[in-house]
Every structure is written in C-alpha cells, then in structure tokens.
CSV table of C-alpha atoms and ligand atoms in Angstrom, one decimal:
chain,number,residue,atom,x,y,z
A,1,MET,CA,-0.7,-42.3,57.9
A,2,TYR,CA,-1.1,-45.8,56.7
A,3,LEU,CA,-2.1,-48.3,59.8
A,4,GLY,CA,-1.9,-52.1,58.2
A,5,THR,CA,-4.4,-54.3,59.7
A,6,SER,CA,-4.3,-57.5,58.2
A,7,THR,CA,-7.3,-59.3,57.1
A,8,VAL,CA,-6.0,-62.2,60.1
A,9,THR,CA,-6.6,-59.7,62.6
A,10,LEU,CA,-9.7,-58.5,61.0
A,11,TYR,CA,-11.0,-62.7,61.5
A,12,LYS,CA,-9.5,-62.6,64.4
A,13,ARG,CA,-11.4,-59.4,66.3
A,14,LEU,CA,-14.6,-60.7,64.4
A,15,LEU,CA,-13.8,-64.2,65.9
A,16,LEU,CA,-13.6,-62.0,69.8
A,17,VAL,CA,-17.1,-60.6,69.6
A,18,LEU,CA,-18.7,-64.2,68.5
A,19,ILE,CA,-17.0,-65.8,71.3
A,20,ALA,CA,-17.6,-62.4,73.7
A,21,SER,CA,-21.4,-62.6,72.7
A,22,GLY,CA,-21.4,-66.3,72.9
A,23,LEU,CA,-19.9,-66.6,76.6
A,24,ILE,CA,-22.6,-64.4,77.6
A,25,GLY,CA,-25.2,-65.8,76.2
A,26,TRP,CA,-24.3,-69.5,76.9
A,27,LEU,CA,-24.2,-68.1,81.0
A,28,PHE,CA,-27.9,-66.6,80.6
A,29,GLY,CA,-28.5,-69.6,78.5
A,30,ILE,CA,-29.2,-67.8,75.0
A,31,PHE,CA,-26.4,-69.1,72.7
A,32,TRP,CA,-27.5,-68.8,69.6
A,33,PRO,CA,-29.8,-65.6,70.7
A,34,ALA,CA,-26.5,-63.9,71.7
A,35,ILE,CA,-24.6,-64.7,68.5
A,36,ALA,CA,-26.8,-63.3,66.5
A,37,ILE,CA,-27.7,-60.0,68.6
A,38,SER,CA,-24.2,-59.6,68.4
A,39,SER,CA,-24.3,-60.0,64.4
A,40,VAL,CA,-27.0,-57.7,64.2
A,41,ALA,CA,-25.3,-55.0,65.9
A,42,LEU,CA,-22.0,-55.5,63.9
A,43,LEU,CA,-23.7,-54.9,60.7
A,44,ILE,CA,-26.0,-52.1,61.8
A,45,TRP,CA,-22.6,-50.5,62.6
A,46,HIS,CA,-20.8,-51.2,59.7
A,47,TYR,CA,-23.9,-49.5,57.7
A,48,HIS,CA,-24.4,-47.0,60.0
A,49,HIS,CA,-20.5,-45.9,59.0
A,50,LEU,CA,-21.1,-46.3,54.9
A,51,VAL,CA,-24.2,-44.1,55.4
A,52,GLN,CA,-22.0,-41.9,56.8
A,53,LEU,CA,-19.4,-42.0,54.1
A,54,VAL,CA,-21.7,-41.5,51.5
A,55,HIS,CA,-23.5,-38.9,52.6
A,56,TRP,CA,-19.4,-37.5,53.3
A,57,LEU,CA,-19.0,-38.2,49.5
A,58,TRP,CA,-21.4,-36.8,47.9
A,59,GLN,CA,-23.5,-34.2,50.3
A,60,SER,CA,-21.4,-32.9,53.2
A,61,LYS,CA,-19.2,-29.5,52.3
A,62,SER,CA,-16.4,-30.1,54.9
A,63,ILE,CA,-13.2,-31.8,53.6
A,64,ASN,CA,-12.6,-33.7,56.8
A,65,PRO,CA,-13.7,-36.7,56.3
A,66,PRO,CA,-15.8,-37.9,59.9
A,67,GLN,CA,-15.0,-39.1,62.9
A,68,ALA,CA,-14.4,-43.4,63.7
A,69,SER,CA,-12.6,-45.6,65.5
A,70,GLY,CA,-11.3,-49.0,64.1
A,71,THR,CA,-11.3,-50.3,60.9
A,72,TRP,CA,-13.5,-47.1,59.6
A,73,GLY,CA,-11.3,-45.1,61.2
A,74,ARG,CA,-8.5,-46.0,59.0
A,75,ILE,CA,-10.7,-46.3,55.7
A,76,TYR,CA,-11.5,-42.3,56.3
A,77,ASP,CA,-7.7,-41.6,57.5
A,78,GLY,CA,-6.9,-43.9,53.9
A,79,LEU,CA,-9.6,-41.5,52.0
A,80,TYR,CA,-8.2,-38.2,53.1
A,81,HIS,CA,-4.2,-38.6,52.5
A,82,LEU,CA,-5.7,-39.8,49.0
A,83,LEU,CA,-8.0,-36.3,49.2
A,84,ASN,CA,-4.9,-34.1,50.0
A,85,LYS,CA,-2.2,-35.8,47.6
A,86,GLN,CA,-5.0,-35.1,44.9
A,87,ARG,CA,-5.3,-31.8,46.0
A,88,LYS,CA,-1.7,-30.9,46.1
A,89,LYS,CA,-1.2,-32.4,42.6
A,90,GLN,CA,-4.0,-29.5,41.9
A,91,LYS,CA,-2.9,-26.9,42.4
A,92,GLN,CA,0.4,-27.9,41.3
A,93,LEU,CA,-1.2,-27.8,37.8
A,94,ARG,CA,-2.9,-25.2,38.3
A,95,HIS,CA,0.8,-23.0,39.0
A,96,ARG,CA,1.9,-24.9,35.8
A,97,ILE,CA,-1.4,-23.3,34.0
A,98,ARG,CA,-1.0,-20.3,35.3
A,99,GLN,CA,2.9,-20.2,33.9
A,100,PHE,CA,1.6,-20.8,31.1
A,101,ARG,CA,-0.9,-18.4,30.4
A,102,ASP,CA,1.1,-15.8,31.8
A,103,GLY,CA,4.2,-16.8,29.2
A,104,ALA,CA,1.7,-16.4,26.3
A,105,GLU,CA,-0.1,-13.6,27.3
A,106,ALA,CA,4.1,-11.7,27.8
A,107,LEU,CA,4.3,-13.0,24.3
A,108,PRO,CA,4.1,-10.1,22.0
A,109,ASP,CA,2.0,-12.3,19.4
A,110,ALA,CA,-1.5,-13.7,19.5
A,111,ALA,CA,-1.3,-17.3,20.6
A,112,VAL,CA,-4.4,-19.6,19.8
A,113,VAL,CA,-4.7,-23.2,20.9
A,114,LEU,CA,-7.2,-25.3,18.8
A,115,SER,CA,-7.8,-29.2,18.3
A,116,THR,CA,-7.0,-31.5,15.1
A,117,ASP,CA,-10.8,-30.6,13.6
A,118,PHE,CA,-9.7,-26.1,14.5
A,119,ILE,CA,-11.4,-26.0,17.4
A,120,ILE,CA,-10.7,-23.2,19.7
A,121,GLU,CA,-9.4,-24.3,23.0
A,122,TRP,CA,-7.6,-21.1,24.5
A,123,SER,CA,-6.4,-17.7,23.1
A,124,ASN,CA,-4.6,-15.2,25.0
A,125,LYS,CA,-5.3,-11.3,24.6
A,126,LYS,CA,-3.4,-9.9,21.7
A,127,ALA,CA,-5.5,-12.9,19.6
A,128,GLN,CA,-8.6,-11.1,20.7
A,129,ASN,CA,-6.7,-7.0,19.1
A,130,LEU,CA,-5.5,-9.2,16.2
A,131,LEU,CA,-7.2,-12.1,15.3
A,132,GLY,CA,-10.7,-11.5,16.8
A,133,VAL,CA,-10.8,-14.1,18.9
A,134,VAL,CA,-11.9,-13.7,22.1
A,135,CYS,CA,-11.7,-16.2,25.3
A,136,PRO,CA,-13.9,-17.9,26.7
A,137,ASN,CA,-16.3,-17.0,24.6
A,138,ASP,CA,-15.3,-17.9,21.5
A,139,VAL,CA,-14.0,-21.6,23.1
A,140,GLY,CA,-15.4,-24.1,21.2
A,141,GLN,CA,-16.1,-22.6,17.5
A,142,ARG,CA,-14.4,-23.4,14.5
A,143,VAL,CA,-11.3,-20.9,14.0
A,144,ASP,CA,-12.2,-20.2,10.2
A,145,ASN,CA,-15.6,-19.6,11.5
A,146,LEU,CA,-14.7,-16.8,13.2
A,147,ILE,CA,-11.3,-15.9,10.3
A,148,ARG,CA,-13.4,-15.4,7.2
A,149,ASN,CA,-10.8,-15.6,5.1
A,150,PRO,CA,-10.6,-17.7,1.8
A,151,GLU,CA,-6.7,-18.0,2.3
A,152,PHE,CA,-7.2,-18.8,5.6
A,153,SER,CA,-9.6,-21.6,5.1
A,154,GLN,CA,-7.9,-23.0,2.2
A,155,VAL,CA,-4.6,-23.1,4.5
A,156,LEU,CA,-6.3,-25.2,6.7
A,157,THR,CA,-8.5,-27.5,4.4
A,158,ASN,CA,-5.0,-28.7,2.9
A,159,TYR,CA,-3.0,-28.9,6.5
A,160,GLU,CA,0.3,-26.8,4.8
A,161,PHE,CA,1.7,-25.8,7.4
A,162,ASP,CA,4.6,-26.1,7.0
A,163,THR,CA,5.9,-22.5,5.7
A,164,PRO,CA,4.6,-18.9,7.4
A,165,PHE,CA,1.3,-17.9,5.7
A,166,HIS,CA,0.2,-13.9,5.5
A,167,ILE,CA,-3.7,-12.6,5.8
A,168,ASP,CA,-4.8,-9.1,6.6
A,169,SER,CA,-6.1,-8.7,9.9
A,170,PRO,CA,-9.9,-9.1,10.4
A,171,MET,CA,-10.0,-6.4,13.1
A,172,LYS,CA,-7.8,-4.1,11.9
A,173,GLU,CA,-7.5,-2.2,8.9
A,174,ASP,CA,-3.7,-1.9,7.0
A,175,THR,CA,-2.7,-4.6,9.2
A,176,ARG,CA,-0.9,-7.8,7.5
A,177,LEU,CA,-0.5,-10.7,9.5
A,178,GLU,CA,2.4,-13.9,9.5
A,179,LEU,CA,0.8,-16.7,10.4
A,180,ARG,CA,1.9,-19.8,11.9
A,181,MET,CA,0.5,-23.6,13.0
A,182,MET,CA,2.4,-25.8,14.6
A,183,LEU,CA,1.8,-29.1,16.2
A,184,TYR,CA,1.0,-28.7,20.1
A,185,GLY,CA,1.4,-31.6,22.0
A,186,ALA,CA,-0.1,-34.9,20.6
A,187,ASP,CA,-3.9,-33.6,19.7
A,188,GLN,CA,-3.8,-29.5,19.6
A,189,TYR,CA,-2.5,-26.8,17.2
A,190,LEU,CA,-0.9,-23.6,18.2
A,191,MET,CA,-1.4,-20.7,15.8
A,192,ILE,CA,0.9,-17.5,16.3
A,193,ALA,CA,-0.7,-14.4,14.3
A,194,ARG,CA,2.8,-11.9,14.2
A,195,ASP,CA,1.6,-8.5,12.8
A,196,VAL,CA,4.1,-7.8,9.7
A,197,SER,CA,2.9,-5.0,8.7
A,198,LYS,CA,5.8,-2.8,9.4
A,199,LEU,CA,7.9,-5.4,7.2
A,200,ASN,CA,5.5,-5.3,5.0
A,201,ARG,CA,5.7,-1.4,4.2
A,202,LEU,CA,9.6,-1.3,4.3
A,203,GLU,CA,9.5,-3.6,2.1
A,204,THR,CA,7.1,-1.8,-0.2
A,205,MET,CA,9.9,0.9,0.3
A,206,ARG,CA,12.7,-0.4,-0.3
A,207,ARG,CA,11.1,-2.1,-3.7
A,208,ASP,CA,9.8,1.2,-5.0
A,209,PHE,CA,13.1,2.9,-4.1
A,210,VAL,CA,14.9,0.4,-6.4
A,211,ALA,CA,12.3,0.8,-8.9
A,212,ASN,CA,11.9,4.9,-9.1
A,213,VAL,CA,16.0,5.2,-8.8
A,214,SER,CA,16.4,2.4,-11.5
A,215,HIS,CA,13.6,4.2,-13.8
A,216,GLU,CA,15.3,7.7,-12.7
A,217,LEU,CA,18.5,6.3,-14.1
A,218,LYS,CA,17.4,5.7,-17.4
A,219,THR,CA,17.3,8.4,-19.1
A,220,PRO,CA,20.6,10.2,-18.1
A,221,LEU,CA,21.8,6.6,-19.2
A,222,THR,CA,19.9,6.9,-22.6
A,223,VAL,CA,21.4,10.4,-23.3
A,224,MET,CA,24.5,9.9,-22.0
A,225,ARG,CA,24.9,6.6,-24.7
A,226,GLY,CA,23.1,8.5,-27.2
A,227,TYR,CA,26.6,11.6,-27.0
A,228,VAL,CA,29.2,8.9,-26.8
A,229,GLU,CA,28.1,7.2,-30.1
A,230,MET,CA,27.2,9.9,-31.6
A,231,ILE,CA,31.4,11.4,-30.8
A,232,GLN,CA,32.1,7.7,-31.7
A,233,GLN,CA,30.3,8.3,-35.5
A,234,THR,CA,31.9,11.6,-36.0
A,235,GLY,CA,35.6,9.6,-34.8
A,236,ASP,CA,37.5,11.6,-37.4
A,237,ASP,CA,37.8,14.8,-34.7
A,238,PHE,CA,39.5,13.0,-32.3
A,239,ASP,CA,43.0,10.7,-32.2
A,240,GLU,CA,43.2,7.2,-30.8
A,241,HIS,CA,43.4,7.4,-27.6
A,242,TRP,CA,40.3,9.7,-27.5
A,243,MET,CA,38.3,6.7,-29.0
A,244,ASN,CA,39.8,4.1,-26.7
A,245,VAL,CA,38.6,6.5,-23.1
A,246,PHE,CA,35.2,6.7,-25.6
A,247,GLY,CA,35.0,2.8,-26.3
A,248,THR,CA,35.2,2.1,-22.5
A,249,ILE,CA,32.8,5.0,-21.6
A,250,GLU,CA,30.1,3.4,-24.0
A,251,GLY,CA,30.9,0.2,-22.4
A,252,GLN,CA,30.7,0.9,-19.0
A,253,VAL,CA,27.3,3.1,-20.0
A,254,THR,CA,25.9,-0.4,-21.9
A,255,ARG,CA,26.9,-2.3,-18.6
A,256,MET,CA,25.1,0.1,-16.7
A,257,ASP,CA,22.0,0.1,-18.7
A,258,ARG,CA,22.1,-3.6,-18.6
A,259,LEU,CA,21.6,-3.5,-15.0
A,260,VAL,CA,19.4,-0.9,-14.1
A,261,GLU,CA,17.3,-2.7,-17.1
A,262,GLN,CA,17.8,-5.7,-14.9
A,263,LEU,CA,16.6,-3.9,-11.6
A,264,LEU,CA,13.4,-2.5,-13.4
A,265,ILE,CA,12.8,-6.0,-14.6
A,266,LEU,CA,13.6,-8.0,-10.9
A,267,SER,CA,10.7,-4.6,-8.9
A,268,LYS,CA,8.3,-5.5,-11.6
A,269,VAL,CA,8.2,-8.9,-11.2
A,270,GLU,CA,8.9,-9.0,-7.3
A,271,ASN,CA,5.9,-6.1,-7.3
A,272,ASN,CA,3.5,-8.2,-9.2
A,273,SER,CA,3.6,-11.1,-6.7
A,274,THR,CA,-0.2,-12.5,-7.8
A,275,TYR,CA,-0.4,-15.7,-10.0
A,276,ASP,CA,-1.9,-15.1,-13.3
A,277,ASP,CA,-4.0,-18.9,-13.6
A,278,THR,CA,-6.3,-17.5,-16.7
A,279,HIS,CA,-4.0,-16.5,-19.2
A,280,LEU,CA,-2.1,-18.9,-21.2
A,281,VAL,CA,1.2,-18.9,-22.4
A,282,ASN,CA,2.4,-21.1,-25.5
A,283,LEU,CA,5.7,-21.8,-23.7
A,284,SER,CA,7.3,-24.0,-27.4
A,285,GLU,CA,7.2,-20.9,-29.5
A,286,LEU,CA,8.6,-19.0,-26.6
A,287,VAL,CA,11.3,-20.9,-26.0
A,288,GLU,CA,11.6,-21.8,-30.1
A,289,GLY,CA,11.9,-17.9,-30.7
A,290,LEU,CA,14.3,-17.9,-27.7
A,291,ILE,CA,16.7,-20.6,-29.1
A,292,LYS,CA,16.7,-18.6,-32.5
A,293,ASP,CA,17.4,-15.5,-30.4
A,294,SER,CA,20.4,-17.2,-28.6
A,295,GLN,CA,21.8,-18.7,-32.1
A,296,TRP,CA,22.1,-15.4,-33.5
A,297,LEU,CA,23.9,-13.9,-30.1
A,298,ASN,CA,26.3,-16.6,-29.9
A,299,GLN,CA,27.9,-16.3,-33.1
A,300,GLU,CA,30.9,-15.3,-31.2
A,301,LYS,CA,31.4,-18.0,-29.5
A,302,GLY,CA,30.6,-20.7,-31.6
A,303,HIS,CA,28.8,-23.2,-29.2
A,304,THR,CA,26.4,-25.8,-30.9
A,305,ILE,CA,23.0,-25.6,-29.3
A,306,THR,CA,20.9,-28.5,-29.4
A,307,SER,CA,17.2,-28.5,-28.4
A,308,GLU,CA,14.6,-30.9,-28.1
A,309,ILE,CA,11.0,-28.8,-27.6
A,310,ALA,CA,8.0,-30.1,-26.9
A,311,PRO,CA,5.4,-28.9,-29.4
A,312,ASN,CA,2.1,-26.9,-28.1
A,313,ILE,CA,2.9,-26.9,-24.2
A,314,PHE,CA,0.8,-23.5,-22.5
A,315,ILE,CA,1.4,-22.3,-19.2
A,316,PHE,CA,-0.9,-20.2,-17.3
A,317,GLY,CA,1.3,-17.0,-16.0
A,318,LEU,CA,2.7,-14.1,-18.0
A,319,ASP,CA,4.8,-14.4,-20.9
A,320,THR,CA,6.9,-11.4,-20.2
A,321,GLU,CA,8.3,-13.2,-16.9
A,322,LEU,CA,8.4,-16.5,-18.7
A,323,LYS,CA,10.4,-15.3,-21.4
A,324,SER,CA,12.5,-13.6,-18.9
A,325,ALA,CA,12.9,-16.8,-16.7
A,326,CYS,CA,14.0,-18.9,-19.6
A,327,SER,CA,16.3,-15.9,-21.5
A,328,ASN,CA,18.5,-15.8,-18.2
A,329,LEU,CA,18.8,-19.5,-18.6
A,330,ILE,CA,19.9,-19.4,-21.8
A,331,SER,CA,22.1,-16.8,-22.0
A,332,ASN,CA,23.8,-17.8,-18.6
A,333,ALA,CA,24.9,-20.9,-20.6
A,334,ILE,CA,26.1,-19.2,-23.1
A,335,ALA,CA,28.4,-17.0,-20.8
A,336,TYR,CA,29.4,-19.3,-18.7
A,337,THR,CA,30.6,-21.9,-21.0
A,338,PRO,CA,34.1,-21.8,-22.7
A,339,ASP,CA,33.8,-21.0,-26.8
A,340,SER,CA,32.7,-24.3,-29.0
A,341,GLY,CA,30.9,-25.7,-26.1
A,342,ASN,CA,27.8,-27.6,-26.0
A,343,ILE,CA,24.4,-26.4,-24.9
A,344,VAL,CA,20.9,-28.4,-25.1
A,345,VAL,CA,18.0,-26.7,-24.2
A,346,SER,CA,14.7,-28.6,-23.5
A,347,LEU,CA,11.4,-28.5,-22.8
A,348,GLN,CA,9.4,-31.6,-21.9
A,349,PHE,CA,6.4,-33.0,-20.6
A,350,VAL,CA,7.3,-34.4,-17.0
A,351,LYS,CA,4.9,-37.1,-15.4
A,352,GLN,CA,4.5,-35.6,-11.9
A,353,SER,CA,2.6,-37.2,-8.4
A,354,ASN,CA,-0.8,-35.4,-9.1
A,355,GLY,CA,-1.1,-34.7,-13.1
A,356,VAL,CA,1.5,-34.1,-15.6
A,357,GLY,CA,3.6,-31.2,-14.9
A,358,VAL,CA,6.6,-29.3,-17.6
A,359,LYS,CA,10.4,-29.1,-17.7
A,360,PHE,CA,12.1,-26.5,-19.2
A,361,SER,CA,15.7,-27.2,-18.8
A,362,VAL,CA,19.3,-25.9,-20.1
A,363,LYS,CA,21.9,-28.0,-19.8
A,364,ASP,CA,25.8,-26.8,-20.7
A,365,ASP,CA,29.4,-28.9,-21.0
A,366,GLY,CA,30.9,-25.5,-19.0
A,367,THR,CA,32.8,-24.5,-15.9
A,368,GLY,CA,30.3,-25.6,-13.6
A,369,ILE,CA,29.4,-24.3,-10.2
A,370,LYS,CA,31.1,-25.7,-6.5
A,371,PRO,CA,28.6,-27.2,-4.8
A,372,GLU,CA,29.0,-24.1,-1.8
A,373,HIS,CA,27.4,-21.6,-4.5
A,374,ILE,CA,25.1,-23.5,-5.2
A,375,ASN,CA,22.5,-22.0,-2.4
A,376,ARG,CA,23.5,-19.2,-2.8
A,377,ILE,CA,23.5,-17.9,-6.7
A,378,THR,CA,19.8,-17.4,-6.8
A,379,GLU,CA,21.0,-14.3,-3.9
A,380,ARG,CA,20.6,-10.6,-6.0
A,381,PHE,CA,23.9,-9.8,-6.9
A,382,TYR,CA,25.7,-12.7,-5.8
A,383,ARG,CA,28.5,-13.7,-8.1
A,384,ILE,CA,30.9,-16.6,-7.9
A,385,ASP,CA,33.6,-14.8,-9.9
A,386,LYS,CA,32.9,-10.7,-9.9
A,387,SER,CA,35.5,-10.3,-12.2
A,388,ARG,CA,34.5,-13.0,-14.7
A,389,SER,CA,31.0,-12.3,-14.7
A,390,ARG,CA,31.8,-8.7,-15.0
A,391,ASN,CA,33.4,-9.3,-18.0
A,392,THR,CA,30.4,-11.9,-19.3
A,393,GLY,CA,28.0,-8.6,-18.6
A,394,GLY,CA,26.3,-10.3,-15.6
A,395,SER,CA,24.8,-8.0,-13.2
A,396,GLY,CA,24.3,-10.5,-10.3
A,397,LEU,CA,20.4,-9.9,-10.8
A,398,GLY,CA,19.6,-12.8,-13.5
A,399,LEU,CA,19.0,-16.1,-11.2
A,400,ALA,CA,16.6,-13.6,-8.4
A,401,ILE,CA,14.9,-12.5,-11.4
A,402,VAL,CA,14.4,-16.5,-12.4
A,403,LYS,CA,13.6,-17.0,-8.7
A,404,HIS,CA,11.0,-14.5,-8.0
A,405,VAL,CA,8.8,-15.5,-11.9
A,406,LEU,CA,9.0,-19.1,-10.7
A,407,GLN,CA,7.4,-18.3,-7.5
A,408,HIS,CA,4.5,-16.8,-8.9
A,409,HIS,CA,3.8,-19.7,-11.5
A,410,ASN,CA,4.1,-22.7,-9.2
A,411,ALA,CA,7.4,-23.6,-10.1
A,412,GLU,CA,10.6,-24.2,-9.1
A,413,LEU,CA,14.4,-24.2,-9.6
A,414,VAL,CA,16.5,-26.9,-9.9
A,415,ILE,CA,20.1,-26.8,-9.9
A,416,ASN,CA,22.4,-29.5,-11.4
A,417,SER,CA,26.3,-28.7,-11.7
A,418,GLN,CA,29.3,-30.9,-11.1
A,419,TRP,CA,32.5,-28.1,-11.1
A,420,GLY,CA,34.7,-28.5,-14.2
A,421,GLN,CA,31.9,-30.7,-15.9
A,422,GLY,CA,29.1,-28.7,-16.5
A,423,SER,CA,25.6,-27.5,-15.0
A,424,GLU,CA,21.8,-27.7,-16.1
A,425,PHE,CA,19.7,-25.3,-14.8
A,426,SER,CA,15.8,-26.6,-14.7
A,427,ILE,CA,12.5,-25.5,-14.4
A,428,VAL,CA,9.9,-27.3,-13.0
A,429,PHE,CA,6.5,-25.9,-13.4
A,430,ALA,CA,4.2,-27.7,-11.1
A,431,SER,CA,0.7,-29.7,-12.7
A,432,SER,CA,-1.7,-26.5,-11.7
A,433,SER,CA,0.2,-24.3,-13.9
A,434,VAL,CA,0.4,-26.7,-17.2
A,435,GLU,CA,-2.9,-26.6,-19.5
A,436,GLN,CA,-3.6,-30.9,-19.0
A,437,VAL,CA,-3.8,-32.1,-22.6
A,438,GLU,CA,-4.7,-35.9,-23.8
A,439,GLN,CA,-1.2,-37.4,-23.1
B,501,LIG,P1,24.7,-12.7,-13.5
B,501,LIG,O1,24.0,-11.6,-14.1
B,501,LIG,O2,26.5,-12.4,-13.1
B,501,LIG,O3,25.3,-13.8,-14.5
B,501,LIG,P2,23.2,-14.8,-12.3
B,501,LIG,O4,22.0,-14.5,-10.8
B,501,LIG,O5,23.0,-14.7,-13.9
B,501,LIG,O6,24.0,-13.4,-12.3
B,501,LIG,O7,24.1,-15.9,-12.6
B,501,LIG,C1,24.6,-15.5,-10.6
B,501,LIG,C2,26.5,-16.6,-10.8
B,501,LIG,O8,25.6,-17.6,-10.9
B,501,LIG,C3,26.9,-16.5,-12.0
B,501,LIG,O9,28.2,-15.1,-11.4
B,501,LIG,C4,27.6,-17.5,-12.3
B,501,LIG,O10,29.1,-17.6,-11.7
B,501,LIG,C5,26.7,-18.8,-11.9
B,501,LIG,N1,25.9,-19.4,-12.9
B,501,LIG,C6,24.9,-18.8,-13.7
B,501,LIG,N2,25.0,-20.0,-14.3
B,501,LIG,C7,25.9,-20.5,-14.8
B,501,LIG,C8,26.4,-21.7,-15.5
B,501,LIG,N3,25.3,-22.2,-16.4
B,501,LIG,N4,27.1,-22.0,-15.6
B,501,LIG,C9,28.5,-21.8,-14.8
B,501,LIG,N5,28.2,-20.6,-13.4
B,501,LIG,C10,26.5,-20.2,-13.4
C-alpha cells in the first residue's frame, strides 16, 4: 500500500523537530546545543534504520522487513510490496516453464534447445534415449561434441536447416533418426529428432518388393515375346485374324516389358542413393551418342533435331544413370512433339554464384504442358493424358527416374512449358558436380 509523503511534509516535520528542540533549549538557555543534540539524534535514528535495512537485505533469512514507523515504515512497506510482486511473477514464470517442460516431455520426439553456437541449453528425456544428450549433465557442451557424426557436423557448419536431415542414432543400433533444426525465440535453436527406422524399413521393403516383382516378371515376359515372335515368323499357318491377335499380344508384351524395364531402373536408382564424387563421366560424348540414337529412332516422326554441345564437359557420377536421365528427356520430346517438329538439345557450361555449373536442356515445339500439371509430372505413374501416353509407349516413370537420378548428382530439373507452344526440360548440375576447367 502506498502512503504518499510529500517532500514538503518531510521538511515540515524536520522543521517541527528543530523548532521543538530549539524552544526547549531556549527555555533552558542552551538553544544551539539543543538544536545540535536533536540533529545528531535524528541522524543516529536514520543510521540505525539504514543498518537494519542493509542487514535485512543481505543477512536476514526472513522475507518480512523490520518493523519501523514513519518514513522508514513506508520504505519497508514499499520494499515488501515490490518483493511480493516479484515473487508472484517468479511463480507464474516457474509455472510456465513447468508447462513448457511437461509439453516437451510429452512429445514423442527428442527435443534439444541449443544456443546459436550450438551449445546445449536444455533437453527432454527422449533426447537421452535417442541422442545420448543428458540434461542437466550435458548442458554447456557443444552438441556436435556429443553427437559425433560427420553428416551432422557438416549440416551445422553449413547451416543447412531448410530440410530435415538423417543420421544413425548414436545410442541405438539400427535406428535411423530424422533431425529438424528450427529457430526458436530470438537466439536459440530447437532440434527435434524423430525415430524413422520403421518408416525406412517399410520404404526398403516397398523398394525390394517392386524390384523383386519386376525381376520375376522379366523372364516370363521374355519367354512370351519369344513365342509370339516365333509364331509371327511362321505366320503362314494362321489366317489374318489370328495374325492381328498375335500382333496385339506382341505390342502389349513389348509395352509391359518396357514398363518392367523402367521399374527395374527406378528401383536401381532409388537403392543407389549415394553420390559418386570419384567417377567422372564425359557428358558431352554421352549426349552426342544419345542424339545419334535419337536421329535413328526419330525417322518415323521426321523431327528436326539440332544440337549445341560444348565439348569436354565432365560430371562426377554414374554414366548409366546420367544416360538414363538424359535419354528420357530426349525421348519424351520426340514422343510429345507432333510430326516434323523441332527439337533442340543443348549442353553448356553456365555461370553460378559459386563456380561454373552445367546445363543440359531439351527444347521442343510440341504440345506443351498446362501449368497445373507441371508440379506433378515427376510423380511416378503421373501422366497428363493417359491414352496419349499409352500410344507413345509411355509408362509414367520416365521423369520419376530423372528426378531420382538428379537427387544424387547435385542437380535439379527445371521445367519451362507453354501450353500449345512447347516445353524445355533442363537438368542443371551444381558446380560441385562439374569438373572445373579454365574458361
Ligand atoms: P511417360 O513415360 O508417360 O512419358 P514421363 O514420366 O516421362 O512418363 O512423363 C510424364 C508426363 O509428362 C507424360 O505423360 C507427358 O504427359 C508429360 N511430358 C513429359 N515430357 C513432355 C514434353 N516434352 N512435352 C509435353 N509433355 C511432356
């Protein structure tokens, strides 16, 4: 409670004491000594309360201030009021922290709060099981001193926090973790680690299943095709109706064979997720070869295929995969461009912010793609016009293969297309994938 005491009142009181003591002194003929004695007494009284205040602030364990009257009583009341307000705030804060910690403990994931220098500030119990980070023992340590993993250290060094990243759990064998780092408050990071081993196992099972089924289908299809071709060659024994039937069977078996082939390539590319940065592929030669093949394949549709290929472009990676990606883009351009269209294949160095990259592009003046399809055409089995795709022998897997190949070649697929005017599909290799030569 604030009891207002104005400066004027204080001076009035001081004056009253001095006048009273002066009067008494004057009566006894000791005016000045009386004034001096009362001033000293007043000073002693204030010093006494000051000493009491210092003692209470620094030594006393009691939260109640010393009892006093007058001005000092009001000072103590004010301090007590301030202390109570502070205690209430602290209690609220403690409650909030407890709520946050309970929430973080209830998370199914490991959570670690880090400073901007990646020093551990707090972690929940799951962080102990999955990451080996123990709170409060490890508070104050750099997180990469505890989680010793080269991929993790690289992510921290390069601040690559836009997408989740994966590491093996340092605590549990066969446990794969998905880690996310997000800015938290003004100067902290929240690191969330989730056990994704089960998901990974399911994904591996799915991939193995597709690979095994495709592999198993390959032999019966080859046998069937062999027999149908044999029958077609000894065609004299069958009338025209049956020859048409065998022709259809042969067409469908070829289509299925191509689909199985594409599925096998996709499984292979998916299973091989590592980036080979030791093997150099002469992309210029590879693309020249593909263009020669396509001229031959293209005879029926009569497109004009022109090329602008810079010589001696070398890319780190796998030639089988790069060949598959580039040939898919060329064969798509041939398939989706009407007869006598124009196709331009180019391979050039391009300037990038951190060096020289490479751009491989296939431009056609074919059907083009409506904007709403562009984001989805790299999904497996996504075809814009199913019947048209079927006629062109498309499986809907070509661009999915391209996307997967690019994922482990530090490259990205850029699609520019105008409905009714044509498309340009480009593969842009980052400078880190390109053997740098003097320009
Ligand atoms: P598909 O085997 O059916 O060609 P892709 O994955 O290679 O499968 O392509 C997916 C779809 O993208 C195709 O069905 C087609 O509609 C479209 N597409 C791909 N390339 C082109 C292109 N150059 N011009 C127009 N459409 C294209």
